[in-house]
Coordinates of C-alpha atoms in Angstrom, one line a residue:
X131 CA 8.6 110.1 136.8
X132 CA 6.9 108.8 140.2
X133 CA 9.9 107.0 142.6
X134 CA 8.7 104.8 145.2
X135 CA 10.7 103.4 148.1
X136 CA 10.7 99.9 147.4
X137 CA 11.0 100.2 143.4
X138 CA 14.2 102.3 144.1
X139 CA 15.4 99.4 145.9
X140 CA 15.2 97.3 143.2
X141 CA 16.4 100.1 140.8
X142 CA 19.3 100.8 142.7
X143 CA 20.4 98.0 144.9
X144 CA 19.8 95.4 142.3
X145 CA 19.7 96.0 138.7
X146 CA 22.1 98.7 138.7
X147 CA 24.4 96.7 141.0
X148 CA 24.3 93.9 138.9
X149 CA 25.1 96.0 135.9
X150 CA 28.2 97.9 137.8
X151 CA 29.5 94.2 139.4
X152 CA 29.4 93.1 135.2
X153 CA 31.8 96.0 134.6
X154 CA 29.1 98.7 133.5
X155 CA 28.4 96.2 130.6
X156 CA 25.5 94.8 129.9
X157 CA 21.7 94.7 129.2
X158 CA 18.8 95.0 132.1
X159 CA 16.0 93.0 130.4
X160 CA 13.1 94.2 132.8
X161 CA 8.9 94.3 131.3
X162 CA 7.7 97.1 130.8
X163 CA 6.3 99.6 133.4
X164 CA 9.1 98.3 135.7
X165 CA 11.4 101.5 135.2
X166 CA 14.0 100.6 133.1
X167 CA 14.5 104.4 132.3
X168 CA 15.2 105.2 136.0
X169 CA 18.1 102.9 136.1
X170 CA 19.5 104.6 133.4
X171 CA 18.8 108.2 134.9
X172 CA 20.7 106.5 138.3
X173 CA 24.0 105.4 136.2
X174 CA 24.1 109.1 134.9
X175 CA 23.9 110.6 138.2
X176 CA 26.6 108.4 139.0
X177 CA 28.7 108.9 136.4
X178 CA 28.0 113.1 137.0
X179 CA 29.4 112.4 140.7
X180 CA 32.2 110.3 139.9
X181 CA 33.6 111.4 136.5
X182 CA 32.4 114.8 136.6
X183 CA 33.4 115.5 132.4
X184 CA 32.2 112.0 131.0
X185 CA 30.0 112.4 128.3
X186 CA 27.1 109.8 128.0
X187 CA 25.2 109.2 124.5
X188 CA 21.4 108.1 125.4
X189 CA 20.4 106.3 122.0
X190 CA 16.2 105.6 121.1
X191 CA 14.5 104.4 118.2
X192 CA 11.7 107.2 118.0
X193 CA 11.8 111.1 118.4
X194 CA 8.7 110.6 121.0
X195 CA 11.5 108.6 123.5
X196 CA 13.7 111.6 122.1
X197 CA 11.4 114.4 123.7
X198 CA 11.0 112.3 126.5
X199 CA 14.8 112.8 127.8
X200 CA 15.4 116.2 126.3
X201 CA 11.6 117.9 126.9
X202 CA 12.7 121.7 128.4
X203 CA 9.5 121.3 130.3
X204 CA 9.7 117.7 132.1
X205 CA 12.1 115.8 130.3
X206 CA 14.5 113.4 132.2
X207 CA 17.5 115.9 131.6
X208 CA 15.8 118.7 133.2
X209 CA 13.9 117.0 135.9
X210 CA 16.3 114.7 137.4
X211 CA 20.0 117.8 136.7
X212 CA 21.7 115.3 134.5
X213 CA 24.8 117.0 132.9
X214 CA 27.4 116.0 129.9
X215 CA 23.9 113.8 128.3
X216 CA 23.2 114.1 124.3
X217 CA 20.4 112.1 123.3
X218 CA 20.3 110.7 119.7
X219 CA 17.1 109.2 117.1
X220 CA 19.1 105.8 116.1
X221 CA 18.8 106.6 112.4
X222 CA 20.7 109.9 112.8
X223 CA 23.2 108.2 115.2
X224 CA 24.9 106.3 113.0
X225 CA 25.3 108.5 110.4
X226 CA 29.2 109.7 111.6
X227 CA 31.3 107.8 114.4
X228 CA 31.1 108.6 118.4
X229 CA 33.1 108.5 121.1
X230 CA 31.6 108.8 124.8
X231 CA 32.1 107.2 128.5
X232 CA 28.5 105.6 128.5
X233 CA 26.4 104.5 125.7
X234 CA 23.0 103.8 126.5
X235 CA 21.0 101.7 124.1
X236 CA 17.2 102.3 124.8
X237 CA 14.9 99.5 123.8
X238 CA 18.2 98.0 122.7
X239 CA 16.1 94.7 121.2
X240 CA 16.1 97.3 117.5
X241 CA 19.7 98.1 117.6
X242 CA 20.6 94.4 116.0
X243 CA 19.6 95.0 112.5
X244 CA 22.6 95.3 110.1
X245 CA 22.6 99.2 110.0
X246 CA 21.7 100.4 113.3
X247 CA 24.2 97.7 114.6
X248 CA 26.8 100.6 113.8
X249 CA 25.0 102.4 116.9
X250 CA 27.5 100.0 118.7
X251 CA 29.9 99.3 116.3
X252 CA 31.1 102.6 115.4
X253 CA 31.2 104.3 118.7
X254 CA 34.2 103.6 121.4
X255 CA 32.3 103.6 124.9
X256 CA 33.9 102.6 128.2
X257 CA 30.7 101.4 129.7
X258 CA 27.4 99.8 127.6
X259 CA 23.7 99.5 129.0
X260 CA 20.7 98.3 127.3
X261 CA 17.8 98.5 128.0
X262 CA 14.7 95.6 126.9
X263 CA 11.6 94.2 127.5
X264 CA 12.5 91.2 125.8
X265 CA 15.8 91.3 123.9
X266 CA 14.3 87.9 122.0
X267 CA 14.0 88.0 118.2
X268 CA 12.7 86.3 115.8
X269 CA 15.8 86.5 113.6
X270 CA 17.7 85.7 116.3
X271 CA 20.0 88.4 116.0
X272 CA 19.7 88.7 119.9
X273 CA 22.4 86.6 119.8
X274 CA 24.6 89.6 118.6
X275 CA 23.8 91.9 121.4
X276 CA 24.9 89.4 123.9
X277 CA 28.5 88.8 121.9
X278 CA 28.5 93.0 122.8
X279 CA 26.5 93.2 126.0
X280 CA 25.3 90.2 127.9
X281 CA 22.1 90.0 129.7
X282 CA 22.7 90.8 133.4
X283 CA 19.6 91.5 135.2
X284 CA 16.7 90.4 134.7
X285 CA 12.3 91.4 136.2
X286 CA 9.8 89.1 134.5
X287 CA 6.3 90.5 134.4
X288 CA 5.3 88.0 137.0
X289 CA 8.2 89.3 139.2
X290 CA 7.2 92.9 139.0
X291 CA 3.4 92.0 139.5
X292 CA 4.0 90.3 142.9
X293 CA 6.6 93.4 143.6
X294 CA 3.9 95.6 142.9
X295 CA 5.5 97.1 140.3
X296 CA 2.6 97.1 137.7
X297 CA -0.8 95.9 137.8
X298 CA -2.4 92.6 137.0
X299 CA -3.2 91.8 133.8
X300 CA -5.7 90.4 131.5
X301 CA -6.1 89.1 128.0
X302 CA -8.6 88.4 125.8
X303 CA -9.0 86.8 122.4
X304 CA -11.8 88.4 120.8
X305 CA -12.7 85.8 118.0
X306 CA -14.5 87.5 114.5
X307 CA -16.5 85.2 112.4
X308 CA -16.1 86.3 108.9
X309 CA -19.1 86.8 106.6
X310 CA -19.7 84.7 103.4
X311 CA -17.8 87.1 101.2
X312 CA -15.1 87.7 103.2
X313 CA -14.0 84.3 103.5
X314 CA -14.3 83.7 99.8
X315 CA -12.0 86.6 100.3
X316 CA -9.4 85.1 102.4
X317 CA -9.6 81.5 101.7
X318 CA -8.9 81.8 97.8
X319 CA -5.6 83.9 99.4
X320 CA -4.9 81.5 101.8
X321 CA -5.3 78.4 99.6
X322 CA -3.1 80.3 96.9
X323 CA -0.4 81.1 99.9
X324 CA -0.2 77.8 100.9
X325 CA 0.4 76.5 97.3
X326 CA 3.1 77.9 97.3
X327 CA 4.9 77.5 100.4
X328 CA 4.1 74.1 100.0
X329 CA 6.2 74.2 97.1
X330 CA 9.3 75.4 99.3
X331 CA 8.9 72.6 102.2
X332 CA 7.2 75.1 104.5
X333 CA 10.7 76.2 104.7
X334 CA 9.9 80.4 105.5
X335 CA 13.2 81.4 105.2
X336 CA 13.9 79.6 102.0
X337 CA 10.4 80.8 100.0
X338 CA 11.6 84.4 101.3
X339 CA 15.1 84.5 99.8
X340 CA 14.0 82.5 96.5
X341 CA 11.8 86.0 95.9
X342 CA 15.0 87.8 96.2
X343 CA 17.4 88.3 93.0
X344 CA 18.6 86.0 91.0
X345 CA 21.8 87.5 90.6
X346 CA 25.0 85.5 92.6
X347 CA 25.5 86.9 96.2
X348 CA 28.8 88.0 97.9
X349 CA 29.1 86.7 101.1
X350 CA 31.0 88.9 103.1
X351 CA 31.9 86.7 105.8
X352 CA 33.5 84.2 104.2
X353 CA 34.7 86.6 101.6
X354 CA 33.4 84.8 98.7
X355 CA 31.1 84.2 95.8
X356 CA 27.7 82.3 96.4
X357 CA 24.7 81.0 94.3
X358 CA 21.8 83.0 94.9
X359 CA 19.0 81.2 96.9
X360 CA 16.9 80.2 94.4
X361 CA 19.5 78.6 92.5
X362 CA 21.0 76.7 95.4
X363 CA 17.0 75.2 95.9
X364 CA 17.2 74.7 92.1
X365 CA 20.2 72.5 91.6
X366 CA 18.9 70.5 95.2
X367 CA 15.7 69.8 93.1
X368 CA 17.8 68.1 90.5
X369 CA 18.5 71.1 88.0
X370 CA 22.1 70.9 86.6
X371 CA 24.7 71.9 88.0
X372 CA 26.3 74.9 86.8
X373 CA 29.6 77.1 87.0
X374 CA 29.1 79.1 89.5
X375 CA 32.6 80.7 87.9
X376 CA 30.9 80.8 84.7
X377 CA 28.0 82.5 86.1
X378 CA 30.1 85.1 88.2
X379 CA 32.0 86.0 84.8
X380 CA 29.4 86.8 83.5
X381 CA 27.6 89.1 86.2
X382 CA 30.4 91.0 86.4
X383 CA 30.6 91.1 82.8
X384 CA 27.4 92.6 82.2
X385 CA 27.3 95.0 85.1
X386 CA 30.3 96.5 84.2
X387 CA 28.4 96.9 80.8
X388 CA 25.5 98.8 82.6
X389 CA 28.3 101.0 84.5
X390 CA 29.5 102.2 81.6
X391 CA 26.3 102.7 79.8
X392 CA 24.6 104.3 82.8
X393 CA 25.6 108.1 81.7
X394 CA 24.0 107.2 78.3
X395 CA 20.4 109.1 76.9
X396 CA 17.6 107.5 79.1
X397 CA 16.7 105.4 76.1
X398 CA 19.9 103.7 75.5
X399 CA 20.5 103.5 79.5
X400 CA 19.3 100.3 80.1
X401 CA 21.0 97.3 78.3
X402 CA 19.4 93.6 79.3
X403 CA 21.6 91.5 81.6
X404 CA 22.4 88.2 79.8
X405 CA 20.9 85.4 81.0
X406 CA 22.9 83.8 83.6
X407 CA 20.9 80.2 83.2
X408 CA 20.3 79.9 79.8
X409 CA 20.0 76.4 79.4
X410 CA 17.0 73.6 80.6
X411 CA 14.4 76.4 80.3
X412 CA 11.6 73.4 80.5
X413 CA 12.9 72.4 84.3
X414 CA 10.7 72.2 87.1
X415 CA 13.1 73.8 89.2
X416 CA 15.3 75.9 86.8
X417 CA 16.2 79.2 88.6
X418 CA 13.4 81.4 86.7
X419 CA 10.7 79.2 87.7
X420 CA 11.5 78.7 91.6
X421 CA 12.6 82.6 91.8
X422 CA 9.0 83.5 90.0
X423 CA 7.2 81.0 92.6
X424 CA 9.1 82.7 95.3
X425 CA 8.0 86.1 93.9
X426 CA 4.4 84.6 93.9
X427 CA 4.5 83.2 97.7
X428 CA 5.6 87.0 98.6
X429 CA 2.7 88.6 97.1
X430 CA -0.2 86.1 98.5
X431 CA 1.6 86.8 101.6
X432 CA 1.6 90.6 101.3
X433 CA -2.5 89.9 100.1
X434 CA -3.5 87.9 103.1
X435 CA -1.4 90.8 105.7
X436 CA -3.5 93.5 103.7
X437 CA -6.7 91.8 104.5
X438 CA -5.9 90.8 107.8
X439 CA -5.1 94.4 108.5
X440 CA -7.3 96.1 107.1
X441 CA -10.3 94.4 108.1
X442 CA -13.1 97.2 108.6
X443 CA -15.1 95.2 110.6
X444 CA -12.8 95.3 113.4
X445 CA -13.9 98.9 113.7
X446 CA -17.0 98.2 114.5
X447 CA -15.2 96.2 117.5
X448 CA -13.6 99.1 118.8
X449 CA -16.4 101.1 118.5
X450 CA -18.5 98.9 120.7
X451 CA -15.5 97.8 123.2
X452 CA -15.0 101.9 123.6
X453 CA -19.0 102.0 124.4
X454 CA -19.4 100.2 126.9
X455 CA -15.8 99.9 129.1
X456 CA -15.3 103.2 131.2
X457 CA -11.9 103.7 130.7
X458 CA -9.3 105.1 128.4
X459 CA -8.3 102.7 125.4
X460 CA -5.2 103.1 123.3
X461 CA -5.8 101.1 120.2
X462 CA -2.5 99.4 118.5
X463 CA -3.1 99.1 114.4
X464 CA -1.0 97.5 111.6
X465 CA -2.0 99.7 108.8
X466 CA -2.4 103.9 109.1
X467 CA -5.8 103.2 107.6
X468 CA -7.3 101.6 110.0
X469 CA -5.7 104.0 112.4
X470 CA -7.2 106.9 111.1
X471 CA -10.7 105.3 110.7
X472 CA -10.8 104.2 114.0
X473 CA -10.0 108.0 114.6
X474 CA -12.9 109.6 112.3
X475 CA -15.7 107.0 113.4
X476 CA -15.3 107.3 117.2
X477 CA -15.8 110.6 119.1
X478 CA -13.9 111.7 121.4
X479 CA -10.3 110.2 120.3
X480 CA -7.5 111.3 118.7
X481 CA -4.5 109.7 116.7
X482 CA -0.6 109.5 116.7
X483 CA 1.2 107.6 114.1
X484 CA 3.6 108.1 110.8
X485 CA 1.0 109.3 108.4
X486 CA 0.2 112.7 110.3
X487 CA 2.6 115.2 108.6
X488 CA 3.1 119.3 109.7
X489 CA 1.8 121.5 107.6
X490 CA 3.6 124.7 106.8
X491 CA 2.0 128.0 106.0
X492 CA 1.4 127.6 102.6
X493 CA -0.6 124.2 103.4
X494 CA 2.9 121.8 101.8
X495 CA 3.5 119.3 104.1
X496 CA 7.3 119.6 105.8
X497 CA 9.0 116.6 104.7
X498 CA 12.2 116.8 106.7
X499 CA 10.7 117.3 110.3
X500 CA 12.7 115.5 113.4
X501 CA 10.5 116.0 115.5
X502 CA 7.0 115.2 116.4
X503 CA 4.3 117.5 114.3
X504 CA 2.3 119.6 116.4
X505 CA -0.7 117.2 116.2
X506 CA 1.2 114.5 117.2
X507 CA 2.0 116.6 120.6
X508 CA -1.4 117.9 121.1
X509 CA -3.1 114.4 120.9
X510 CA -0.4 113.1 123.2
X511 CA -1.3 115.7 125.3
X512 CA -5.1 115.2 125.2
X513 CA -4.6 111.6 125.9
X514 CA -2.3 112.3 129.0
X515 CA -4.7 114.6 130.3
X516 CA -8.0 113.0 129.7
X517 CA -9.6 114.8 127.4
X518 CA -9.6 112.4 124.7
X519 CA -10.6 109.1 125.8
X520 CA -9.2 106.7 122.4
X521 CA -5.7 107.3 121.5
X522 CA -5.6 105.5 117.8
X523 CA -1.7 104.3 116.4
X524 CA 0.2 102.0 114.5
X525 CA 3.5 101.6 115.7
X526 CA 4.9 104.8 117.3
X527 CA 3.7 104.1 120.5
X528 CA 4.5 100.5 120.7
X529 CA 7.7 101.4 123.0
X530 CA 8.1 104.2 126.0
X531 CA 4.6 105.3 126.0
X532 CA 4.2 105.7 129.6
X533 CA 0.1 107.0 130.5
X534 CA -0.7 105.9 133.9
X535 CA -4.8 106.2 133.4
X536 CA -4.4 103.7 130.4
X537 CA -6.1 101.1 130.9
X538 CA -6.9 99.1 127.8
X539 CA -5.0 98.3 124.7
X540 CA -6.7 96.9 121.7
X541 CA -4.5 94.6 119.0
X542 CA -6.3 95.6 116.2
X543 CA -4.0 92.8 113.8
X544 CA -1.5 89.9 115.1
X545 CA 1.9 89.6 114.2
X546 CA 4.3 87.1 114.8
X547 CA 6.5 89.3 116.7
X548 CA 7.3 88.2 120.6
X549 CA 8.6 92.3 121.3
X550 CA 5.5 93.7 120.0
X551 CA 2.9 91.5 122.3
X552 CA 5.2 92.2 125.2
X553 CA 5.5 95.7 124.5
X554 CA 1.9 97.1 123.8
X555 CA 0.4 95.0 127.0
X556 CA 3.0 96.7 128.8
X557 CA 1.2 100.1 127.9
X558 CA -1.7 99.3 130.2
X559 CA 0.7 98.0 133.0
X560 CA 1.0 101.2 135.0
X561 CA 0.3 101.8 138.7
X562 CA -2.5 104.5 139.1
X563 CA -2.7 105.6 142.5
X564 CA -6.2 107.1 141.4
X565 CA -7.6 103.9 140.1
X566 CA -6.8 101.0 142.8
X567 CA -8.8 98.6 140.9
X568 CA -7.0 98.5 137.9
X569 CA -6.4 96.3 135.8
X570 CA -4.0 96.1 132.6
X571 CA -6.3 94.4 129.9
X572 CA -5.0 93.6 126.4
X573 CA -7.9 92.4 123.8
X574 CA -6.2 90.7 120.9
X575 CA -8.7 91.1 118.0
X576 CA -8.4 87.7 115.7
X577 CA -9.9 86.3 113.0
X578 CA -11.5 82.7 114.2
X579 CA -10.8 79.4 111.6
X580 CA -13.6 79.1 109.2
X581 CA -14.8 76.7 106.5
X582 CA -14.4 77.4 102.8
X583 CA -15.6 75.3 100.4
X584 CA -15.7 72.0 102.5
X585 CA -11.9 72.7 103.5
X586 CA -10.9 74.1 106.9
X587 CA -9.1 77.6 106.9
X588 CA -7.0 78.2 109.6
X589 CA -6.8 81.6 110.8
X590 CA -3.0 83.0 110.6
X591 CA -4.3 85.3 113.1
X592 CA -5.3 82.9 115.8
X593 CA -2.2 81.0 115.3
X594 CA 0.3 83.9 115.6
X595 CA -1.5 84.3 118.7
X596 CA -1.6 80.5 120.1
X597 CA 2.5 80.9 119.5
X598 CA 2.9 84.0 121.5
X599 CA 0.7 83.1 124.4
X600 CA 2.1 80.2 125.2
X601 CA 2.5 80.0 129.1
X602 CA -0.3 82.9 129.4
X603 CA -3.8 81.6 130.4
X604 CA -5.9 84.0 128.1
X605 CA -9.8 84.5 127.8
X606 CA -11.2 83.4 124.5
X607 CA -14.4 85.1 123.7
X608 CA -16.9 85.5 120.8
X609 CA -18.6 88.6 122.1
X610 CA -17.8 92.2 123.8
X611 CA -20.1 91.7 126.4
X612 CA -18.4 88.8 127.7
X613 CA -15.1 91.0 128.1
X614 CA -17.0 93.2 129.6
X615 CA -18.6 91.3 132.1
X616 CA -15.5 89.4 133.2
X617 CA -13.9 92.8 133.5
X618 CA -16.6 93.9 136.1
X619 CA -16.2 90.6 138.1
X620 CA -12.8 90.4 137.9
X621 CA -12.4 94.2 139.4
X622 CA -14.9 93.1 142.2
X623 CA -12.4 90.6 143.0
X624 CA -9.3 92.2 142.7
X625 CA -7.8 88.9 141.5
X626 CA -7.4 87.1 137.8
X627 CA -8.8 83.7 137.7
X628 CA -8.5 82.3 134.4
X629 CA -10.3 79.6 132.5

């Protein structure tokens, strides 16, 4: 890790300062490639000086952030002398409770879901960092981090540009024009999709929980019994009202049943839950039918992500982008897949993600590895070095990847989420004192909006992307050669004038 003079000031005489004047409690939302990891490494040093015996717990989502800190070659532990540090994969964390001085929450922004929430929850700290990009979600449980750790300092990417913390950046919106059968593809997907969100009011939230079980809910909050979702929906849509008492009675009634029967020969095991809303079977909204519709959004849904992901043509994309621009790409998949076609049709590349498994002698793949397989390292490695030019992934990679020479990431599919556009640009952001021309470009492959049988299709794709961008000043482009050439002139310049 590469410390200049005026980065260290920030590091150190702001960040950290504003985290020690909040009482050593709080998150540092910086962008990424600003050194968020060297603020932490300075509070441990700290802490070493000061409280010689306090023992800090360093908490990460992936066993590649893992390796970074506890690498017997160059990780942060070694390099920078840190005592009293144990380093943690979220998922194992919380597994038992903890007790340390400082807890350190890396990419904190994943920490909010219901289980790895305990990563907080169950340990007694004196003193809480996180650590973000963007602690936004879009389930707003971001909200829950702040009741535990407000936000107390904060870089923007604009900020660190003009600091000359990372470089400028670029984006581009690479638009595909789908093929006859392809949209015939998509739009009967879409048309069916929409159908049936229409049927919910557009209401997300609401077509998602109808898919859920019908079954009454517990809340555990308020410490009481519920309707289930689609049943709330139902009796709004003028389906009768029913006990909810009634219908709790007999839930519990029934799965105490199945309890007892559950030691029972396999085919006496399963005995058929009553029917909880036996009556009005011929309603619009009865319970069944809004549950089944639900059911039915979920799947189109899960159809149109699958061909949005797994779009081959975007291949040949990446095939041509990695032709004619100079530098070294990583690409940024949805699906394995694609990842590991994009690996077999370009030469010259290698790939990283969850379906690449070690292989023990016998050939059996070793399904309880921590760590990161062998291949994994070496095409991390080749990347680093620059022997391999592509580095394919899916999601691995999204978070702490730090490869100066980067300097191109490819979105191979759009999602909705904020963390992940913020995130993977960020992996392109790095100062390279080699190249002084760079530039951090991020090409968003989308699916443009399309015609289908007289009706227009709008792309969920180009959307998703409109919605994230919004204050960013991409380039919108039809063809390769037009990144390409806006690349050169822009690295001529030295300076990002957008359209």
């Amino acid at each position: 890790m590469k410390i200049n003079a005026d980065k260290l000031q920030w590091q150190e005489g702001e960040a950290l300062r504003d985290w020690k004047n909040a009482g050593g409690i709080g998150v540092l939302q910086c962008c990424t490639g600003s050194g968020k990891t060297y603020i932490a490494i300075l509070a441990i040093k700290k802490l070493n000086i000061n409280l010689p015996n306090a023992n800090i717990n360093v908490v990460v989502p992936t066993t590649k952030l893992k390796d970074d800190w506890v690498n017997k070659v160059n990780g942060h532990i070694l390099t920078h002398n840190l005592v009293n540090v144990e380093v943690f994969v979220v998922n194992s964390y919380i597994k038992k409770n903890r007790e340390c001085v400082l807890l350190i929450c890396d990419e904190c922004h994943r920490f909010m879901a219901t289980t790895f929430l305990k990563t907080i929850v169950n340990t007694k700290y004196e003193f809480l960092m996180g650590l973000t990009a963007t602690l936004e979600r879009l389930d707003g449980k971001h909200e829950i981090m702040k009741k535990y750790a407000p936000i107390v300092h904060t870089l923007t990417e604009e900020q660190a540009i003009q600091r000359k913390f990372i470089v400028p950046s670029v984006i581009f919106n690479l638009l595909i024009e789908l093929n006859d059968k392809e949209k015939k593809e998509y739009g009967t997907i879409d048309n069916l999709y929409n159908q049936y969100f229409k049927y919910f009011g557009w209401d997300f939230k609401l077509a998602m929980d109808s898919a859920s079980s019908m079954n009454p809910r517990w809340n555990d909050i308020l410490k009481q019994w519920d309707y289930a979702p689609c049943h709330k929906f139902a009796m709004q849509n003028g389906y009768p009202v029913d006990s909810l008492q009634q219908i709790i009675n007999t839930y519990n009634s029934n799965k105490k049943n199945q309890l007892i029967n559950k030691n029972k020969p396999k085919k006496e095991k399963r005995i058929k839950m009553v029917d909880l809303y036996p009556n009005n079977l011929e309603h619009k909204f009865h319970p069944k039918v809004v549950n089944k519709k639900g059911i039915l959004f979920l799947h189109y849904m899960t159809l149109r992500k699958d061909f949005v992901y797994n779009l081959q043509r975007k291949v040949d994309y990446v095939k041509e982008i990695n032709s004619k621009f100079a530098g070294q790409i990583i690409t940024f998949a949805q699906s394995i897949k694609i990842a590991q076609i994009i690996k077999e049709s370009i030469p010259n590349s290698v790939e990283y993600h969850s379906g690449i498994r070690e292989k023990d002698n016998t050939g059996n793949i070793k399904t309880l590895n921590q760590t990161p397989t062998k291949d994994k390292k070496l095409a991390i490695e080749a990347f680093e070095n620059g022997t391999a030019k592509l580095l394919s992934t899916v999601k691995s990679l999204n978070e702490g990847f730090n490869v100066e020479r980067a300097e191109m990431c490819i979105r191979i599919a759009q999602t909705r989420s904020k963390i992940d556009r913020v995130q993977i640009s960020g992996r392109a952001s790095r100062i390279d004192k080699d190249n002084p021309n760079k530039i951090g470009i991020t090409i968003n492959l989308c699916i443009d909006d399309f015609i289908y049988k007289g009706e227009k299709i709008n792309s969920s794709e180009k959307k998703t992307i409109i919605e994230n961008q919004k204050g960013k000043n991409p380039f919108w482009v039809t063809s390769v050669n037009e990144i390409i050439e806006i690349i050169e002139k822009l690295k001529g310049e030295k300076k990002i004038e957008h359209p």
